[in-house]
CSV table of N, CA, C and O in Angstrom, one decimal:
chain,number,residue,atom,x,y,z
A,1,MET,N,0.1,-11.5,-2.9
A,1,MET,CA,-0.8,-11.7,-4.0
A,1,MET,C,-2.4,-11.2,-3.7
A,1,MET,O,-2.6,-11.5,-3.2
A,2,PRO,N,-2.5,-10.0,-4.3
A,2,PRO,CA,-3.9,-9.6,-4.1
A,2,PRO,C,-5.2,-10.3,-4.7
A,2,PRO,O,-4.4,-11.1,-5.7
A,3,SER,N,-5.9,-10.2,-4.1
A,3,SER,CA,-7.2,-11.0,-4.7
A,3,SER,C,-8.4,-10.3,-5.1
A,3,SER,O,-8.4,-9.1,-4.3
A,4,PHE,N,-9.0,-10.6,-6.2
A,4,PHE,CA,-9.9,-9.5,-6.6
A,4,PHE,C,-11.2,-10.2,-6.8
A,4,PHE,O,-11.2,-11.2,-7.1
A,5,ILE,N,-12.4,-9.5,-6.2
A,5,ILE,CA,-13.7,-10.1,-6.0
A,5,ILE,C,-14.8,-8.9,-6.5
A,5,ILE,O,-14.4,-8.0,-6.5
A,6,ALA,N,-16.0,-9.1,-6.8
A,6,ALA,CA,-17.0,-8.5,-7.3
A,6,ALA,C,-18.1,-8.9,-6.4
A,6,ALA,O,-18.3,-10.1,-6.5
A,7,LYS,N,-18.7,-7.9,-6.1
A,7,LYS,CA,-20.3,-8.1,-5.0
A,7,LYS,C,-21.2,-7.2,-4.9
A,7,LYS,O,-20.6,-5.9,-4.6
A,8,ASP,N,-22.1,-7.0,-5.5
A,8,ASP,CA,-23.3,-6.2,-5.4
A,8,ASP,C,-23.0,-5.0,-5.8
A,8,ASP,O,-23.0,-3.6,-5.4
A,9,GLY,N,-21.9,-4.8,-7.1
A,9,GLY,CA,-21.7,-3.9,-7.5
A,9,GLY,C,-20.5,-2.9,-7.1
A,9,GLY,O,-20.3,-1.8,-7.8
A,10,ARG,N,-20.4,-3.9,-6.4
A,10,ARG,CA,-18.6,-3.2,-5.8
A,10,ARG,C,-17.4,-3.9,-6.3
A,10,ARG,O,-17.7,-5.4,-6.6
A,11,HIS,N,-16.3,-3.7,-6.3
A,11,HIS,CA,-15.3,-4.1,-6.7
A,11,HIS,C,-14.1,-4.0,-5.2
A,11,HIS,O,-14.0,-3.4,-4.9
A,12,PHE,N,-13.7,-5.5,-5.0
A,12,PHE,CA,-12.8,-5.4,-4.0
A,12,PHE,C,-11.4,-6.2,-4.4
A,12,PHE,O,-11.4,-7.0,-5.4
A,13,VAL,N,-10.5,-5.8,-3.8
A,13,VAL,CA,-9.3,-6.1,-3.5
A,13,VAL,C,-8.8,-6.6,-2.0
A,13,VAL,O,-9.0,-5.6,-1.0
A,14,ALA,N,-8.6,-7.6,-2.0
A,14,ALA,CA,-7.7,-8.1,-0.6
A,14,ALA,C,-6.2,-8.1,-0.6
A,14,ALA,O,-5.7,-8.5,-1.4
A,15,TYR,N,-5.5,-7.3,0.2
A,15,TYR,CA,-4.2,-6.9,0.1
A,15,TYR,C,-3.8,-7.4,1.4
A,15,TYR,O,-3.7,-6.6,2.3
A,16,VAL,N,-2.7,-8.6,1.3
A,16,VAL,CA,-1.8,-8.9,2.5
A,16,VAL,C,-0.6,-8.6,2.4
A,16,VAL,O,-0.2,-9.1,1.6
A,17,THR,N,0.3,-7.8,3.5
A,17,THR,CA,1.6,-8.0,3.3
A,17,THR,C,2.2,-8.4,4.7
A,17,THR,O,2.2,-7.5,5.7
A,18,GLY,N,2.7,-9.4,4.8
A,18,GLY,CA,2.6,-10.1,6.4
A,18,GLY,C,1.7,-9.6,7.5
A,18,GLY,O,0.4,-10.3,7.1
A,19,PRO,N,1.8,-9.0,8.3
A,19,PRO,CA,0.7,-9.1,9.5
A,19,PRO,C,0.0,-7.8,9.1
A,19,PRO,O,-0.9,-7.6,9.9
A,20,SER,N,0.3,-7.0,8.1
A,20,SER,CA,-0.8,-6.1,7.5
A,20,SER,C,-1.5,-6.4,6.7
A,20,SER,O,-1.3,-7.1,5.4
A,21,HIS,N,-2.8,-5.9,6.7
A,21,HIS,CA,-3.7,-6.3,5.5
A,21,HIS,C,-5.0,-5.2,5.6
A,21,HIS,O,-5.2,-4.6,6.6
A,22,VAL,N,-5.5,-5.1,4.2
A,22,VAL,CA,-6.7,-4.5,4.1
A,22,VAL,C,-7.6,-4.9,3.1
A,22,VAL,O,-6.9,-5.8,2.1
A,23,LEU,N,-9.0,-5.2,3.4
A,23,LEU,CA,-9.8,-5.5,2.1
A,23,LEU,C,-10.7,-4.2,1.9
A,23,LEU,O,-11.1,-3.5,2.3
A,24,LEU,N,-10.3,-3.7,0.7
A,24,LEU,CA,-10.9,-2.3,0.1
A,24,LEU,C,-11.8,-2.6,-0.9
A,24,LEU,O,-11.6,-3.3,-1.8
A,25,GLY,N,-13.0,-2.3,-0.8
A,25,GLY,CA,-14.4,-2.2,-2.2
A,25,GLY,C,-14.4,-0.9,-2.3
A,25,GLY,O,-14.3,0.4,-1.6
A,26,VAL,N,-14.7,-0.7,-3.8
A,26,VAL,CA,-14.9,1.0,-4.5
A,26,VAL,C,-16.2,0.4,-5.3
A,26,VAL,O,-16.1,-0.8,-6.0
A,27,ARG,N,-17.2,1.3,-5.4
A,27,ARG,CA,-17.9,1.3,-6.4
A,27,ARG,C,-17.4,2.2,-7.2
A,27,ARG,O,-17.8,3.6,-6.9
A,28,PHE,N,-17.3,2.1,-8.4
A,28,PHE,CA,-16.8,3.2,-9.3
A,28,PHE,C,-17.7,3.5,-10.2
A,28,PHE,O,-18.6,3.1,-10.6
A,29,VAL,N,-17.6,5.1,-10.4
A,29,VAL,CA,-18.4,5.7,-11.3
A,29,VAL,C,-17.3,6.6,-12.2
A,29,VAL,O,-16.2,6.7,-12.1
A,30,GLU,N,-18.1,7.1,-13.3
A,30,GLU,CA,-17.2,7.8,-14.3
A,30,GLU,C,-17.3,9.0,-14.2
A,30,GLU,O,-16.5,10.1,-14.7
A,31,HIS,N,-18.1,9.7,-13.1
A,31,HIS,CA,-18.2,11.2,-12.7
A,31,HIS,C,-17.6,11.4,-11.4
A,31,HIS,O,-17.8,10.6,-10.6
A,32,PRO,N,-17.0,12.6,-10.8
A,32,PRO,CA,-16.7,12.9,-9.8
A,32,PRO,C,-17.8,12.4,-8.8
A,32,PRO,O,-18.8,13.2,-9.2
A,33,ALA,N,-17.6,12.4,-7.9
A,33,ALA,CA,-18.5,12.1,-6.4
A,33,ALA,C,-17.9,12.2,-5.5
A,33,ALA,O,-16.7,12.1,-4.9
A,34,GLU,N,-18.6,12.6,-4.6
A,34,GLU,CA,-18.1,12.4,-3.1
A,34,GLU,C,-18.4,11.0,-2.5
A,34,GLU,O,-19.7,10.8,-2.3
A,35,PRO,N,-17.4,10.4,-2.3
A,35,PRO,CA,-17.7,8.8,-2.2
A,35,PRO,C,-18.4,8.8,-0.7
A,35,PRO,O,-18.1,9.4,0.4
A,36,LYS,N,-19.3,7.9,-0.3
A,36,LYS,CA,-19.8,7.6,0.8
A,36,LYS,C,-18.9,6.3,1.4
A,36,LYS,O,-18.7,5.4,0.6
A,37,LEU,N,-18.8,6.3,2.7
A,37,LEU,CA,-17.9,5.3,3.4
A,37,LEU,C,-18.6,4.2,3.9
A,37,LEU,O,-19.6,4.7,4.5
A,38,VAL,N,-18.3,2.8,4.0
A,38,VAL,CA,-19.2,2.0,4.3
A,38,VAL,C,-18.1,1.1,5.1
A,38,VAL,O,-17.2,0.6,4.6
A,39,LYS,N,-18.3,1.1,6.5
A,39,LYS,CA,-17.6,0.3,7.3
A,39,LYS,C,-18.2,-0.9,7.8
A,39,LYS,O,-19.4,-1.4,7.9
A,40,GLU,N,-17.3,-2.1,7.5
A,40,GLU,CA,-17.8,-3.5,7.4
A,40,GLU,C,-17.4,-4.0,8.7
A,40,GLU,O,-16.5,-3.4,9.5
A,41,ALA,N,-18.1,-5.1,9.2
A,41,ALA,CA,-18.0,-5.3,10.5
A,41,ALA,C,-16.4,-5.9,10.6
A,41,ALA,O,-16.0,-6.4,9.5
A,42,PRO,N,-16.0,-6.2,11.9
A,42,PRO,CA,-14.6,-6.7,11.9
A,42,PRO,C,-14.5,-8.5,11.3
A,42,PRO,O,-15.6,-8.9,11.7
A,43,GLN,N,-13.2,-8.6,11.0
A,43,GLN,CA,-13.1,-10.0,10.0
A,43,GLN,C,-12.1,-10.6,11.1
A,43,GLN,O,-11.1,-9.5,11.4
A,44,GLY,N,-12.0,-11.7,11.5
A,44,GLY,CA,-10.8,-12.5,12.2
A,44,GLY,C,-10.7,-12.1,13.7
A,44,GLY,O,-11.9,-11.2,14.4
A,45,THR,N,-9.5,-11.9,14.0
A,45,THR,CA,-9.3,-11.7,15.5
A,45,THR,C,-8.5,-10.4,15.6
A,45,THR,O,-7.9,-10.4,16.8
A,46,CYS,N,-8.2,-9.9,14.6
A,46,CYS,CA,-7.1,-8.9,14.6
A,46,CYS,C,-7.6,-7.6,15.5
A,46,CYS,O,-8.8,-7.4,15.3
A,47,SER,N,-6.8,-7.1,16.4
A,47,SER,CA,-7.2,-5.9,17.0
A,47,SER,C,-6.3,-5.0,16.8
A,47,SER,O,-5.3,-4.7,17.4
A,48,HIS,N,-6.6,-3.8,16.2
A,48,HIS,CA,-5.6,-2.6,15.8
A,48,HIS,C,-6.3,-1.6,16.4
A,48,HIS,O,-7.7,-1.5,16.6
A,49,SER,N,-5.6,-0.3,16.5
A,49,SER,CA,-6.3,0.9,16.8
A,49,SER,C,-7.4,1.1,15.7
A,49,SER,O,-7.4,0.7,14.5
A,50,PRO,N,-8.2,1.9,16.1
A,50,PRO,CA,-9.2,2.4,15.0
A,50,PRO,C,-9.1,3.1,13.6
A,50,PRO,O,-8.2,3.8,13.8
A,51,LEU,N,-9.5,2.6,12.7
A,51,LEU,CA,-9.3,3.3,11.4
A,51,LEU,C,-10.0,4.9,11.4
A,51,LEU,O,-11.1,4.9,11.9
A,52,ASP,N,-9.2,5.5,10.9
A,52,ASP,CA,-9.5,7.0,10.6
A,52,ASP,C,-10.3,7.1,9.2
A,52,ASP,O,-9.7,7.1,8.1
A,53,GLU,N,-11.4,7.2,9.5
A,53,GLU,CA,-12.3,7.4,7.8
A,53,GLU,C,-11.8,8.1,7.0
A,53,GLU,O,-11.7,8.2,5.7
A,54,LEU,N,-11.5,9.4,7.5
A,54,LEU,CA,-10.9,10.5,6.6
A,54,LEU,C,-9.6,10.2,5.9
A,54,LEU,O,-9.6,10.5,4.9
A,55,GLN,N,-8.9,9.6,6.7
A,55,GLN,CA,-7.7,9.0,6.2
A,55,GLN,C,-7.7,7.8,5.0
A,55,GLN,O,-7.0,7.8,4.2
A,56,VAL,N,-8.8,7.0,5.4
A,56,VAL,CA,-9.1,6.0,4.3
A,56,VAL,C,-9.5,6.6,3.0
A,56,VAL,O,-9.0,6.3,2.0
A,57,ARG,N,-10.5,7.4,3.1
A,57,ARG,CA,-11.1,8.0,2.1
A,57,ARG,C,-9.9,9.2,1.5
A,57,ARG,O,-9.7,8.8,0.1
A,58,GLU,N,-9.1,9.9,2.1
A,58,GLU,CA,-8.0,10.5,1.5
A,58,GLU,C,-7.1,9.5,0.9
A,58,GLU,O,-6.6,10.0,-0.2
A,59,ALA,N,-6.6,8.3,1.2
A,59,ALA,CA,-5.7,7.6,0.6
A,59,ALA,C,-6.4,6.9,-0.6
A,59,ALA,O,-5.8,7.0,-1.9
A,60,VAL,N,-7.6,6.7,-0.7
A,60,VAL,CA,-8.2,6.1,-1.7
A,60,VAL,C,-8.4,7.3,-3.1
A,60,VAL,O,-8.1,6.7,-4.0
A,61,GLN,N,-8.8,8.5,-2.7
A,61,GLN,CA,-9.1,9.6,-3.6
A,61,GLN,C,-7.6,9.9,-4.0
A,61,GLN,O,-7.6,10.0,-5.4
A,62,GLU,N,-6.4,9.9,-3.6
A,62,GLU,CA,-5.2,10.1,-3.7
A,62,GLU,C,-4.9,9.2,-4.8
A,62,GLU,O,-4.2,9.4,-6.0
A,63,ALA,N,-5.0,8.0,-4.6
A,63,ALA,CA,-4.5,6.9,-5.4
A,63,ALA,C,-5.3,7.0,-6.6
A,63,ALA,O,-5.0,6.8,-7.9
A,64,LEU,N,-6.6,7.3,-6.7
A,64,LEU,CA,-7.6,7.2,-8.1
A,64,LEU,C,-7.0,8.6,-8.6
A,64,LEU,O,-7.1,8.4,-10.1
A,65,ALA,N,-6.8,9.4,-8.0
A,65,ALA,CA,-6.5,10.7,-8.8
A,65,ALA,C,-4.8,10.6,-9.3
A,65,ALA,O,-4.9,11.0,-11.0
A,66,ALA,N,-4.1,9.8,-8.9
A,66,ALA,CA,-2.9,9.7,-9.5
A,66,ALA,C,-3.2,8.6,-10.7
A,66,ALA,O,-2.5,8.7,-11.6
A,67,PHE,N,-4.1,7.8,-10.5
A,67,PHE,CA,-4.2,6.7,-11.5
A,67,PHE,C,-4.9,7.4,-12.9
A,67,PHE,O,-4.7,7.0,-13.9
A,68,ARG,N,-6.1,8.2,-12.5
A,68,ARG,CA,-6.5,9.1,-13.7
A,68,ARG,C,-5.5,9.5,-14.5
A,68,ARG,O,-5.3,9.8,-15.6
A,69,ALA,N,-4.5,10.6,-13.7
A,69,ALA,CA,-3.4,11.4,-14.5
A,69,ALA,C,-2.6,10.2,-15.1
A,69,ALA,O,-2.1,10.8,-16.4
A,70,GLU,N,-2.3,9.2,-14.9
A,70,GLU,CA,-1.3,8.5,-15.2
A,70,GLU,C,-2.1,7.6,-16.5
A,70,GLU,O,-1.6,7.4,-17.6
A,71,ALA,N,-3.0,6.8,-16.2
A,71,ALA,CA,-3.7,6.0,-17.1
A,71,ALA,C,-4.7,7.1,-18.0
A,71,ALA,O,-5.2,6.4,-19.0
A,72,GLY,N,-5.3,8.1,-17.7
A,72,GLY,CA,-6.1,8.9,-18.6
A,72,GLY,C,-7.3,8.4,-18.6
A,72,GLY,O,-8.5,8.6,-19.3
A,73,ALA,N,-7.8,7.5,-17.3
A,73,ALA,CA,-8.9,7.0,-17.1
A,73,ALA,C,-9.7,7.8,-16.4
A,73,ALA,O,-9.5,8.3,-15.2
A,74,ASN,N,-11.3,7.8,-16.7
A,74,ASN,CA,-11.9,8.7,-15.9
A,74,ASN,C,-13.0,7.9,-15.0
A,74,ASN,O,-13.9,7.2,-15.0
A,75,LEU,N,-12.2,7.7,-13.6
A,75,LEU,CA,-12.6,6.7,-12.7
A,75,LEU,C,-12.5,7.3,-11.4
A,75,LEU,O,-11.4,7.7,-10.9
A,76,HIS,N,-13.6,7.3,-10.6
A,76,HIS,CA,-13.8,7.9,-9.4
A,76,HIS,C,-14.8,6.9,-8.4
A,76,HIS,O,-15.2,5.9,-8.8
A,77,ALA,N,-14.6,7.1,-7.2
A,77,ALA,CA,-15.0,6.4,-6.3
A,77,ALA,C,-16.6,6.8,-5.6
A,77,ALA,O,-16.8,8.0,-5.3
A,78,ALA,N,-17.5,6.2,-6.0
A,78,ALA,CA,-18.9,6.7,-5.1
A,78,ALA,C,-18.9,6.0,-3.8
A,78,ALA,O,-20.0,6.5,-2.9
A,79,GLU,N,-18.5,4.9,-3.4
A,79,GLU,CA,-18.3,4.4,-2.4
A,79,GLU,C,-17.0,3.8,-2.1
A,79,GLU,O,-16.6,3.0,-2.9
A,80,ILE,N,-16.7,4.0,-0.9
A,80,ILE,CA,-15.4,3.2,-0.5
A,80,ILE,C,-15.8,2.2,0.6
A,80,ILE,O,-16.4,2.6,1.9
A,81,VAL,N,-15.3,0.9,0.6
A,81,VAL,CA,-15.8,0.0,1.5
A,81,VAL,C,-14.7,-0.5,2.4
A,81,VAL,O,-13.6,-0.9,1.6
A,82,TYR,N,-14.4,-0.3,3.6
A,82,TYR,CA,-13.3,-0.8,4.5
A,82,TYR,C,-13.7,-1.7,5.8
A,82,TYR,O,-15.0,-1.7,5.9
A,83,VAL,N,-12.9,-2.3,6.0
A,83,VAL,CA,-13.2,-3.5,7.3
A,83,VAL,C,-12.9,-2.7,8.5
A,83,VAL,O,-11.6,-2.3,8.8
A,84,GLU,N,-13.6,-2.7,9.6
A,84,GLU,CA,-13.5,-2.1,10.7
A,84,GLU,C,-11.8,-2.4,11.3
A,84,GLU,O,-11.6,-1.4,11.9
A,85,ASN,N,-11.5,-3.7,11.4
A,85,ASN,CA,-10.5,-4.1,12.2
A,85,ASN,C,-9.2,-4.4,11.2
A,85,ASN,O,-8.3,-5.1,11.6
A,86,ASP,N,-9.1,-3.9,9.8
A,86,ASP,CA,-8.0,-3.7,9.1
A,86,ASP,C,-6.9,-2.7,9.8
A,86,ASP,O,-6.9,-2.2,10.7
A,87,SER,N,-5.8,-3.2,9.3
A,87,SER,CA,-4.4,-2.4,9.5
A,87,SER,C,-4.4,-1.0,9.5
A,87,SER,O,-5.2,-0.5,8.3
A,88,PRO,N,-4.2,-0.3,10.4
A,88,PRO,CA,-4.4,1.1,10.1
A,88,PRO,C,-2.7,1.8,9.5
A,88,PRO,O,-2.4,2.7,9.8
A,89,HIS,N,-2.7,1.2,8.3
A,89,HIS,CA,-1.4,1.8,7.6
A,89,HIS,C,-2.1,2.0,6.2
A,89,HIS,O,-2.4,1.4,5.3
A,90,TYR,N,-2.1,3.5,5.9
A,90,TYR,CA,-3.0,4.1,5.2
A,90,TYR,C,-2.4,4.1,4.0
A,90,TYR,O,-3.1,4.1,2.6
A,91,ASP,N,-0.9,3.8,3.6
A,91,ASP,CA,-0.3,3.4,2.5
A,91,ASP,C,-0.8,2.3,1.8
A,91,ASP,O,-0.7,2.1,0.7
A,92,LEU,N,-1.1,1.6,2.8
A,92,LEU,CA,-1.8,0.3,2.2
A,92,LEU,C,-3.1,0.0,1.4
A,92,LEU,O,-3.2,-0.2,0.5
A,93,PHE,N,-3.7,0.9,2.0
A,93,PHE,CA,-5.0,1.5,1.2
A,93,PHE,C,-4.7,2.4,-0.1
A,93,PHE,O,-5.7,1.8,-1.0
A,94,ARG,N,-3.9,3.3,-0.1
A,94,ARG,CA,-3.3,3.7,-1.4
A,94,ARG,C,-3.0,2.5,-2.4
A,94,ARG,O,-3.4,2.8,-3.8
A,95,ILE,N,-2.0,1.5,-2.0
A,95,ILE,CA,-1.7,0.7,-3.0
A,95,ILE,C,-2.7,-0.2,-3.5
A,95,ILE,O,-3.0,-0.5,-4.7
A,96,ALA,N,-3.7,-0.5,-2.6
A,96,ALA,CA,-4.6,-1.2,-2.8
A,96,ALA,C,-6.1,-0.7,-3.8
A,96,ALA,O,-6.1,-1.4,-4.9
A,97,ALA,N,-6.1,0.6,-3.4
A,97,ALA,CA,-6.9,1.4,-4.5
A,97,ALA,C,-6.0,1.6,-6.0
A,97,ALA,O,-6.9,1.3,-7.0
A,98,GLN,N,-5.0,1.7,-5.9
A,98,GLN,CA,-4.2,1.5,-7.2
A,98,GLN,C,-4.2,0.2,-8.0
A,98,GLN,O,-4.6,0.3,-9.2
A,99,LEU,N,-4.0,-0.9,-7.2
A,99,LEU,CA,-4.4,-2.3,-7.7
A,99,LEU,C,-5.5,-2.4,-8.2
A,99,LEU,O,-5.9,-3.1,-9.2
A,100,LEU,N,-6.4,-2.1,-7.5
A,100,LEU,CA,-7.8,-2.5,-7.6
A,100,LEU,C,-8.2,-1.5,-9.0
A,100,LEU,O,-8.8,-2.0,-10.1
A,101,ALA,N,-8.0,-0.2,-9.1
A,101,ALA,CA,-8.2,0.8,-10.3
A,101,ALA,C,-7.5,0.0,-11.5
A,101,ALA,O,-8.1,-0.1,-12.8
A,102,LYS,N,-6.5,-0.5,-11.4
A,102,LYS,CA,-5.7,-0.9,-12.8
A,102,LYS,C,-6.4,-2.6,-13.2
A,102,LYS,O,-6.6,-2.4,-14.3
A,103,HIS,N,-7.0,-3.2,-12.1
A,103,HIS,CA,-7.6,-4.4,-12.1
A,103,HIS,C,-8.7,-3.8,-13.2
A,103,HIS,O,-9.4,-4.6,-14.1
A,104,TYR,N,-9.7,-3.1,-12.6
A,104,TYR,CA,-11.0,-2.9,-13.2
A,104,TYR,C,-10.6,-2.3,-14.5
A,104,TYR,O,-11.5,-2.7,-15.4
A,105,VAL,N,-9.9,-1.2,-14.8
A,105,VAL,CA,-9.8,-1.0,-16.1
A,105,VAL,C,-9.3,-1.4,-17.1
A,105,VAL,O,-9.5,-1.8,-18.4
A,106,SER,N,-8.5,-2.5,-16.6
A,106,SER,CA,-7.7,-3.4,-18.0
A,106,SER,C,-8.8,-4.5,-18.0
A,106,SER,O,-8.5,-5.5,-19.2
A,107,GLY,N,-9.8,-5.0,-17.5
A,107,GLY,CA,-10.9,-5.5,-17.8
A,107,GLY,C,-10.7,-7.1,-17.2
A,107,GLY,O,-11.3,-8.1,-17.6
A,108,ALA,N,-9.6,-7.2,-16.5
A,108,ALA,CA,-9.3,-8.6,-15.7
A,108,ALA,C,-10.3,-8.8,-14.9
A,108,ALA,O,-11.7,-8.4,-14.5
A,109,GLU,N,-10.5,-10.4,-14.8
A,109,GLU,CA,-11.4,-10.8,-14.3
A,109,GLU,C,-11.7,-10.5,-12.7
A,109,GLU,O,-10.5,-10.6,-12.0
A,110,PHE,N,-12.8,-10.5,-12.2
A,110,PHE,CA,-13.2,-10.3,-10.9
A,110,PHE,C,-14.0,-11.8,-10.5
A,110,PHE,O,-14.7,-12.1,-11.1
A,111,LYS,N,-13.6,-12.5,-9.5
A,111,LYS,CA,-14.3,-13.5,-8.9
A,111,LYS,C,-15.7,-12.8,-8.4
A,111,LYS,O,-15.8,-12.0,-7.3
A,112,ARG,N,-16.7,-13.5,-8.8
A,112,ARG,CA,-18.0,-13.2,-8.2
A,112,ARG,C,-18.6,-14.0,-7.1
A,112,ARG,O,-18.3,-15.1,-7.2
A,113,VAL,N,-18.8,-13.2,-6.5
A,113,VAL,CA,-19.3,-13.4,-4.8
A,113,VAL,C,-21.1,-13.0,-4.8
A,113,VAL,O,-21.2,-12.1,-5.0
A,114,ALA,N,-21.9,-14.2,-4.4
A,114,ALA,CA,-23.2,-13.6,-4.1
A,114,ALA,C,-23.6,-13.1,-3.1
A,114,ALA,O,-22.8,-13.0,-2.1
């Protein structure tokens, strides 16, 4: 089950599927932007091969483009936040970005974190 939080103007989803996991954050904007990638320090003790930032960005951008086409929402990423030692399964980043966009646009609640 995904978890949703908001912090510092960014919206996050934690998505865990067995041993694979991602924590994805996005600062949403309504106009097209070249997103800045923000790498967060490793969390926990997982050690995977290094993530490819270009693939993270591409996965999120593709998911948001599909969401815009499907939902008619004008939603883009100004920032993409990922955790350095998350699972290198870029399909999980696509799924997480879709979940995050749907949750954000629906007006559903995000747990606020200071």
